Amino acid sequence: MKIIASADRAFKAAVKKVVSRSSIQGDKVEGTVRSILKAVERGGDAAVSRYTHKFDKVSIKPEAFRITPDQMREAYYKIRKEDGDALRYASHRITAFHERQKSAARTWMYQDEGVTLGQTILPLDAVGLYVPGGKAVYPSSVLMSAIPAKVAGVKRIVMCSPTPRGEMSPYLLVAADIAGVDEVYRIGGVQAIGAMTYGTKTIPRVDKIIGPGNIFVSTAKRLVYGLVDIDMIAGPSELLVLADGGANPNHVAADLLCEAEHDENASVWLVTTSAELARDVVRRVQEQLKSLARQKIAGRSMQHNGMAFVVGSLDEAIALADEIAPEHLSLSVENPFKYLEKIRHVGAVFIGRYTPPAVADYVAGPNHILPTGGAARFHSALSLDAYIRKSNIVSYTKDDLYKVKDHVIRLAHMEGLDAHAQSVEVRLK
């Protein structure tokens, strides 16, 4: 992990490199992804089976794509009771948080001088969840993507996850069952995105695809957008720790490694007003790294994508954090709530010295599916809004239409749209 101060010549270049990172670099794989999607669109289940065998090295016939109710029940016997309890506790917390968002997700109308205006707000019919299953298993992501769908009232919740060894993790299955997933398919990769987009004989199409994946999956989601909706194009995990000199270097190092162990491509940054803290954190990272099971992954992430920025003031630190627009930001400073509304571009903020990223990842309740690659400048955390659709309501009486006819007709003629004007005039003759 490199340390660079704002007075250093290389500071601006280092910041520019971080700011200009992209969530995904899909150009190199786009041709391959397009060909797989086209094959699934044309070949359906047969193409899904073929690519699953090619990439996951497992042969699955279409009739075996879907996990059976018996397999779901058997999963409970393959995990410890305490693990099931932890998943249920997390489920309860996530449900409680997203239930609070329901008040803003109801149909509403009002009268404006006799005109009725408003919006219908209804759940999507079918949502597809993509859950990675390669380097690591993430039952928490099953809960985070499925529970808001259930709270929103989505009628059909589908989950796809790859099974490179032929069997799906029991933790994923138990999480899916707890969260109320209706259909679970043991397929992954681009072929799963294609199946959920176009539909096959075995897997009916969905309206929206939600969940992170590798560069192939992210590119596939980008390419099918428009045929289905997607949540976002998620890239590697990110964490920025914004700390003053009073932060505990052990805590900061642990938080950085917490994010780095996700992926070799994960990015972690420390932005601090204390050069001494930066030096201490770099030392503690090396010490703590030795005991991690995923030492190689976290080590590569820290080496290639880890950076400590030393700046002159907390205002400078906040400005830099906003420019980077990280997925996660840990605010380890005195009186942290004082600075909360100054931080504009971030997926999630962890406030105070005793809010490690892990608590937000698992049991706090807010969603951990967040914008990456700087997309926090314009994209929000996953919420109930992702699972609903809004339609505008407009209702005029004859008298109401008469009152506004001149304005409507004038605007229609202004734009050269005579039929628009006529649609008003014909009603009032």
Coordinates of C-alpha atoms in Angstrom, one line a residue:
M1 CA 0.0 0.0 0.0
K2 CA 1.5 3.3 -1.1
I3 CA 1.4 6.5 0.8
I4 CA 1.2 9.8 -1.0
A5 CA 0.8 13.3 0.4
S6 CA -1.1 16.2 -1.2
A7 CA 2.2 18.2 -1.4
D8 CA 3.8 15.4 -3.6
R9 CA 4.1 16.0 -7.3
A10 CA 2.5 12.6 -8.0
F11 CA -0.6 13.4 -5.9
K12 CA -2.8 14.7 -8.7
A13 CA -1.9 11.9 -11.1
A14 CA -2.6 9.3 -8.4
V15 CA -6.0 10.9 -7.7
K16 CA -6.8 11.1 -11.4
K17 CA -6.0 7.4 -11.8
V18 CA -8.4 6.4 -9.0
V19 CA -11.2 8.8 -10.1
S20 CA -11.0 7.5 -13.7
R21 CA -11.3 3.9 -12.8
S22 CA -14.2 2.1 -14.5
S23 CA -16.6 -0.3 -12.9
I24 CA -16.0 -2.8 -15.7
Q25 CA -13.7 -3.1 -18.7
G26 CA -15.9 -5.1 -21.0
D27 CA -14.6 -4.3 -24.4
K28 CA -12.2 -7.3 -24.5
V29 CA -14.9 -9.9 -23.7
E30 CA -17.9 -8.2 -25.4
G31 CA -17.6 -10.3 -28.6
T32 CA -17.6 -13.6 -26.6
V33 CA -20.5 -12.4 -24.4
R34 CA -22.6 -11.4 -27.5
S35 CA -22.1 -14.8 -29.1
I36 CA -23.2 -16.6 -25.9
L37 CA -26.3 -14.4 -25.5
K38 CA -27.2 -15.0 -29.2
A39 CA -26.8 -18.7 -28.8
V40 CA -29.1 -18.8 -25.7
E41 CA -31.7 -16.6 -27.5
R42 CA -31.7 -19.1 -30.4
G43 CA -31.0 -22.4 -28.7
G44 CA -32.7 -22.0 -25.4
D45 CA -32.1 -24.8 -22.8
A46 CA -29.7 -26.7 -25.1
A47 CA -27.4 -23.7 -25.4
V48 CA -27.5 -23.1 -21.6
S49 CA -26.5 -26.8 -21.0
R50 CA -23.7 -26.5 -23.6
Y51 CA -22.1 -23.4 -22.1
T52 CA -22.6 -24.7 -18.5
H53 CA -20.6 -27.8 -19.5
K54 CA -18.0 -25.6 -21.2
F55 CA -17.4 -23.1 -18.4
D56 CA -18.4 -24.9 -15.2
K57 CA -17.2 -28.3 -16.3
V58 CA -20.5 -29.9 -15.2
S59 CA -23.2 -31.6 -17.3
I60 CA -26.7 -30.6 -16.4
K61 CA -29.7 -31.5 -18.4
P62 CA -32.5 -28.9 -18.6
E63 CA -34.8 -31.0 -16.4
A64 CA -32.1 -30.8 -13.6
F65 CA -31.6 -27.0 -13.9
R66 CA -34.0 -26.2 -11.1
I67 CA -33.4 -27.1 -7.5
T68 CA -36.2 -29.3 -6.2
P69 CA -38.1 -28.7 -2.9
D70 CA -36.4 -31.8 -1.5
Q71 CA -33.0 -30.4 -2.3
M72 CA -34.0 -27.1 -0.6
R73 CA -35.1 -29.0 2.6
E74 CA -31.9 -31.2 2.6
A75 CA -29.8 -28.1 2.6
Y76 CA -30.8 -27.3 6.2
Y77 CA -29.3 -30.6 7.3
K78 CA -26.0 -29.7 5.8
I79 CA -25.4 -26.5 7.9
R80 CA -25.1 -25.9 11.6
K81 CA -28.1 -24.7 13.5
E82 CA -26.1 -21.6 14.5
D83 CA -25.4 -20.8 10.9
G84 CA -29.2 -21.0 10.2
D85 CA -29.8 -18.7 13.2
A86 CA -27.4 -16.1 11.9
L87 CA -29.1 -16.1 8.4
R88 CA -32.5 -15.8 10.0
Y89 CA -31.3 -12.9 12.2
A90 CA -29.8 -11.1 9.2
S91 CA -33.1 -11.7 7.3
H92 CA -35.1 -10.2 10.1
R93 CA -32.8 -7.1 10.1
I94 CA -32.9 -6.6 6.3
T95 CA -36.7 -7.1 6.2
A96 CA -37.2 -4.5 9.0
F97 CA -35.1 -1.9 7.2
H98 CA -36.8 -2.4 3.8
E99 CA -40.3 -2.4 5.4
R100 CA -39.6 1.2 6.3
Q101 CA -39.3 2.1 2.6
K102 CA -42.8 0.9 1.9
S103 CA -44.5 4.1 2.9
A104 CA -42.9 5.8 -0.2
A105 CA -43.9 2.9 -2.5
R106 CA -47.7 3.3 -2.5
T107 CA -50.0 4.5 -5.2
W108 CA -51.0 8.2 -4.7
M109 CA -53.3 10.7 -6.2
Y110 CA -54.4 14.3 -5.6
Q111 CA -57.0 16.8 -7.0
D112 CA -55.6 19.9 -8.8
E113 CA -58.7 22.2 -9.4
G114 CA -60.7 19.1 -10.5
V115 CA -57.9 17.4 -12.4
T116 CA -56.9 14.1 -10.9
L117 CA -53.1 13.4 -11.0
G118 CA -50.8 10.9 -9.3
Q119 CA -48.9 7.7 -9.8
T120 CA -49.7 4.0 -9.5
I121 CA -46.8 2.2 -7.8
L122 CA -46.8 -1.5 -8.3
P123 CA -44.3 -4.4 -7.9
L124 CA -42.6 -5.9 -10.9
D125 CA -44.0 -9.3 -11.9
A126 CA -40.8 -11.2 -12.1
V127 CA -37.2 -10.5 -10.9
G128 CA -34.1 -12.6 -11.5
L129 CA -31.3 -12.6 -9.0
Y130 CA -27.8 -13.5 -10.0
V131 CA -25.6 -14.8 -7.2
P132 CA -21.9 -15.5 -7.8
G133 CA -20.7 -19.0 -6.9
G134 CA -17.1 -19.2 -8.0
K135 CA -14.3 -17.9 -5.7
A136 CA -16.6 -17.4 -2.7
V137 CA -20.1 -18.1 -1.5
Y138 CA -22.3 -15.1 -0.6
P139 CA -25.6 -16.1 1.2
S140 CA -25.8 -12.5 2.4
S141 CA -26.2 -11.3 -1.2
V142 CA -29.1 -13.7 -1.6
L143 CA -30.8 -12.1 1.4
M144 CA -30.0 -8.6 0.2
S145 CA -31.3 -9.1 -3.3
A146 CA -34.3 -11.3 -2.5
I147 CA -35.8 -9.8 0.7
P148 CA -36.6 -6.3 -0.8
A149 CA -38.3 -8.1 -3.7
K150 CA -40.5 -10.0 -1.2
V151 CA -41.2 -6.8 0.7
A152 CA -42.1 -5.0 -2.5
G153 CA -44.6 -7.8 -3.4
V154 CA -42.8 -9.2 -6.5
K155 CA -44.9 -12.2 -7.6
R156 CA -42.0 -14.4 -8.9
I157 CA -38.5 -14.3 -7.6
V158 CA -35.9 -16.4 -9.5
M159 CA -32.3 -17.1 -8.5
C160 CA -29.5 -18.3 -10.7
S161 CA -26.1 -19.3 -9.4
P162 CA -23.2 -21.4 -11.0
T163 CA -22.3 -24.8 -9.5
P164 CA -18.7 -25.5 -10.8
R165 CA -18.6 -28.7 -8.7
G166 CA -22.1 -29.8 -9.6
E167 CA -23.8 -28.9 -6.3
M168 CA -25.0 -25.6 -5.0
S169 CA -23.8 -24.4 -1.6
P170 CA -26.3 -25.3 1.1
Y171 CA -25.8 -21.8 2.6
L172 CA -27.1 -20.3 -0.6
L173 CA -30.1 -22.6 -0.7
V174 CA -31.0 -22.0 3.0
A175 CA -30.7 -18.2 2.4
A176 CA -32.9 -18.5 -0.7
D177 CA -35.5 -20.4 1.3
I178 CA -35.5 -18.0 4.2
A179 CA -35.8 -15.0 1.8
G180 CA -38.7 -16.5 -0.1
V181 CA -37.1 -17.2 -3.5
D182 CA -39.6 -19.1 -5.7
E183 CA -37.3 -20.7 -8.2
V184 CA -33.6 -21.6 -7.9
Y185 CA -31.5 -22.7 -10.9
R186 CA -28.0 -24.1 -10.8
I187 CA -26.7 -22.2 -13.8
G188 CA -24.5 -19.2 -13.9
G189 CA -22.4 -17.0 -16.2
V190 CA -23.6 -15.3 -19.4
Q191 CA -25.9 -18.2 -20.2
A192 CA -27.9 -17.5 -17.0
I193 CA -28.2 -13.8 -17.9
G194 CA -29.4 -14.9 -21.3
A195 CA -31.9 -17.4 -20.0
M196 CA -33.5 -14.9 -17.6
T197 CA -33.6 -12.2 -20.4
Y198 CA -35.0 -14.2 -23.3
G199 CA -36.6 -17.1 -21.5
T200 CA -36.3 -20.8 -22.3
K201 CA -38.6 -23.7 -22.1
T202 CA -37.3 -24.4 -18.5
I203 CA -36.6 -20.8 -17.3
P204 CA -39.3 -18.2 -18.1
R205 CA -38.1 -14.7 -18.7
V206 CA -38.0 -12.1 -16.0
D207 CA -38.5 -8.3 -16.0
K208 CA -35.4 -7.3 -14.2
I209 CA -32.0 -8.8 -13.3
I210 CA -30.3 -7.9 -10.0
G211 CA -27.0 -8.9 -8.5
P212 CA -23.2 -8.7 -9.1
G213 CA -21.0 -10.9 -11.2
N214 CA -17.6 -11.1 -12.9
I215 CA -16.7 -9.1 -16.0
F216 CA -18.6 -11.5 -18.3
V217 CA -21.8 -11.3 -16.3
S218 CA -21.5 -7.5 -15.9
T219 CA -21.0 -7.2 -19.7
A220 CA -23.9 -9.4 -20.3
K221 CA -26.2 -7.3 -18.1
R222 CA -25.1 -4.2 -19.9
L223 CA -25.8 -5.7 -23.3
V224 CA -29.3 -7.0 -22.4
Y225 CA -30.4 -3.8 -20.8
G226 CA -33.5 -2.6 -22.7
L227 CA -34.9 -6.1 -23.1
V228 CA -34.9 -6.4 -19.4
D229 CA -34.1 -3.8 -16.7
I230 CA -31.0 -4.2 -14.5
D231 CA -30.0 -2.9 -11.1
M232 CA -26.6 -1.5 -12.0
I233 CA -23.2 -2.5 -13.6
A234 CA -21.3 -3.6 -10.5
G235 CA -17.6 -3.8 -10.5
P236 CA -15.0 -4.9 -7.8
S237 CA -15.6 -4.0 -4.2
E238 CA -14.3 -0.7 -2.8
L239 CA -13.8 1.0 0.5
L240 CA -12.5 4.4 1.4
V241 CA -11.6 5.0 5.1
L242 CA -11.7 8.7 5.9
A243 CA -9.8 9.1 9.2
D244 CA -8.4 11.8 11.5
G245 CA -5.3 11.3 13.7
G246 CA -7.5 9.8 16.5
A247 CA -8.4 6.7 14.5
N248 CA -7.1 3.4 15.7
P249 CA -4.6 2.0 13.1
N250 CA -5.5 -1.6 13.9
H251 CA -9.2 -0.9 13.2
V252 CA -8.4 0.9 9.9
A253 CA -6.1 -1.8 8.7
A254 CA -8.7 -4.5 9.6
D255 CA -11.4 -2.6 7.7
L256 CA -9.2 -2.2 4.6
L257 CA -8.4 -5.9 4.6
C258 CA -12.0 -6.7 5.1
E259 CA -12.7 -5.2 1.7
A260 CA -9.5 -6.3 0.0
E261 CA -10.1 -10.0 0.7
H262 CA -13.1 -10.0 -1.6
D263 CA -11.2 -9.9 -4.9
E264 CA -7.7 -9.2 -6.3
N265 CA -9.3 -6.3 -8.1
A266 CA -10.9 -4.8 -5.0
S267 CA -9.8 -1.2 -4.3
V268 CA -9.1 0.3 -0.9
W269 CA -8.1 3.8 0.1
L270 CA -7.2 5.6 3.2
V271 CA -7.7 9.4 3.2
T272 CA -6.3 11.0 6.4
T273 CA -5.0 14.2 7.9
S274 CA -2.3 12.2 9.8
A275 CA 0.9 11.0 8.1
E276 CA 1.7 9.1 11.3
L277 CA -1.6 7.2 11.0
A278 CA -1.0 6.4 7.4
R279 CA 2.4 4.9 8.2
D280 CA 1.0 2.9 11.2
V281 CA -1.9 1.6 9.0
V282 CA 0.5 0.3 6.3
R283 CA 2.5 -1.6 9.0
R284 CA -0.6 -3.0 10.6
V285 CA -1.9 -4.2 7.2
Q286 CA 1.2 -6.2 6.7
E287 CA 1.0 -7.7 10.1
Q288 CA -2.7 -8.6 9.9
L289 CA -2.4 -9.9 6.4
K290 CA -0.3 -12.9 7.5
S291 CA -3.1 -14.5 9.4
L292 CA -5.8 -14.3 6.7
A293 CA -7.0 -17.4 4.9
R294 CA -7.4 -15.3 1.7
Q295 CA -3.9 -13.7 2.2
K296 CA -2.9 -13.9 -1.5
I297 CA -6.1 -12.3 -2.7
A298 CA -6.1 -9.5 -0.1
G299 CA -2.3 -9.0 -0.6
R300 CA -2.7 -8.5 -4.4
S301 CA -5.5 -6.1 -3.9
M302 CA -3.6 -4.0 -1.4
Q303 CA -0.4 -4.1 -3.6
H304 CA -2.1 -3.1 -6.8
N305 CA -5.2 -1.1 -5.7
G306 CA -4.4 0.2 -2.2
M307 CA -3.4 3.8 -1.6
A308 CA -3.1 6.1 1.4
F309 CA -3.7 9.8 0.7
V310 CA -2.4 12.3 3.3
V311 CA -4.2 15.7 3.1
G312 CA -4.1 19.0 5.0
S313 CA -7.6 19.1 6.5
L314 CA -10.9 17.2 6.9
D315 CA -12.5 19.5 4.3
E316 CA -9.8 18.4 1.8
A317 CA -10.4 14.8 2.8
I318 CA -14.1 15.0 2.2
A319 CA -13.6 16.8 -1.1
L320 CA -11.2 14.0 -2.2
A321 CA -13.7 11.3 -1.0
D322 CA -16.5 12.9 -3.0
E323 CA -14.3 13.0 -6.1
I324 CA -13.5 9.3 -5.7
A325 CA -17.2 8.4 -5.1
P326 CA -16.5 5.1 -3.4
E327 CA -18.9 2.2 -2.9
H328 CA -18.3 2.2 0.9
L329 CA -16.9 5.0 3.1
S330 CA -15.9 4.5 6.8
L331 CA -16.0 7.8 8.6
S332 CA -13.6 7.4 11.5
V333 CA -13.3 11.0 12.9
E334 CA -14.4 12.9 16.0
N335 CA -18.0 14.1 15.9
P336 CA -18.7 12.1 12.6
F337 CA -22.3 13.1 12.2
K338 CA -21.1 16.7 11.9
Y339 CA -19.7 15.8 8.5
L340 CA -22.3 13.4 7.2
E341 CA -24.2 15.8 4.9
K342 CA -21.0 17.1 3.4
I343 CA -20.3 13.7 1.9
R344 CA -22.4 13.5 -1.2
H345 CA -21.0 10.7 -3.4
V346 CA -21.0 7.4 -1.7
G347 CA -22.9 4.1 -1.8
A348 CA -22.9 3.6 2.0
V349 CA -21.4 5.5 4.9
F350 CA -20.2 3.7 8.1
I351 CA -20.2 6.3 10.8
G352 CA -18.0 6.3 13.9
R353 CA -15.1 4.2 15.3
Y354 CA -17.2 1.1 16.0
T355 CA -19.0 0.5 12.7
P356 CA -16.9 -2.0 10.8
P357 CA -17.9 -2.7 7.2
A358 CA -18.8 -6.3 8.1
V359 CA -21.7 -5.3 10.3
A360 CA -23.2 -3.4 7.3
D361 CA -22.4 -6.3 5.0
Y362 CA -24.4 -8.7 7.1
V363 CA -26.8 -7.7 9.9
A364 CA -27.3 -3.9 10.0
G365 CA -30.2 -4.0 7.6
P366 CA -29.5 -1.5 4.8
N367 CA -28.7 -3.1 1.5
H368 CA -25.1 -4.0 0.7
I369 CA -25.6 -4.0 -3.1
L370 CA -24.1 -0.6 -4.0
P371 CA -22.7 1.4 -6.9
T372 CA -19.0 1.0 -7.7
G373 CA -16.4 2.5 -10.0
G374 CA -17.4 6.1 -9.2
A375 CA -21.1 5.4 -10.1
A376 CA -22.1 6.7 -6.6
R377 CA -22.0 10.1 -8.2
F378 CA -25.4 9.3 -9.8
H379 CA -26.5 5.9 -8.6
S380 CA -28.1 4.9 -5.4
A381 CA -27.9 1.9 -3.0
L382 CA -30.3 -0.9 -3.9
S383 CA -33.7 -0.3 -2.3
L384 CA -37.4 -1.1 -2.7
D385 CA -37.4 1.3 -5.7
A386 CA -35.5 -1.3 -7.7
Y387 CA -38.5 -3.7 -7.5
I388 CA -41.4 -1.5 -8.3
R389 CA -42.5 0.4 -11.4
K390 CA -44.3 3.8 -11.4
S391 CA -47.0 4.8 -13.9
N392 CA -48.4 8.4 -14.1
I393 CA -52.1 9.0 -13.6
V394 CA -53.9 11.8 -15.5
S395 CA -57.6 12.4 -15.6
Y396 CA -59.5 15.4 -17.0
T397 CA -63.2 16.2 -17.1
K398 CA -64.7 18.0 -20.1
D399 CA -64.7 21.3 -18.2
D400 CA -61.1 20.8 -17.1
L401 CA -60.0 20.2 -20.7
Y402 CA -61.9 23.3 -21.9
K403 CA -59.9 25.4 -19.4
V404 CA -56.5 24.4 -20.8
K405 CA -57.4 23.8 -24.5
D406 CA -55.8 27.0 -25.8
H407 CA -52.4 26.3 -24.2
V408 CA -52.4 22.7 -25.4
I409 CA -53.4 23.6 -29.0
R410 CA -50.8 26.4 -29.1
L411 CA -48.0 24.1 -27.9
A412 CA -49.0 21.4 -30.4
H413 CA -48.9 23.9 -33.3
M414 CA -45.5 25.2 -31.9
E415 CA -44.1 21.7 -32.4
G416 CA -45.8 21.1 -35.7
L417 CA -48.1 18.3 -34.4
D418 CA -51.5 19.0 -35.8
A419 CA -53.0 15.7 -34.7
H420 CA -52.1 16.6 -31.1
A421 CA -54.2 19.8 -31.4
Q422 CA -57.0 17.9 -33.2
S423 CA -57.2 15.3 -30.4
V424 CA -58.3 18.2 -28.1
E425 CA -60.5 20.1 -30.5
V426 CA -62.5 17.1 -31.6
R427 CA -63.6 16.5 -27.9
L428 CA -64.9 20.1 -27.5
K429 CA -66.9 20.6 -30.7

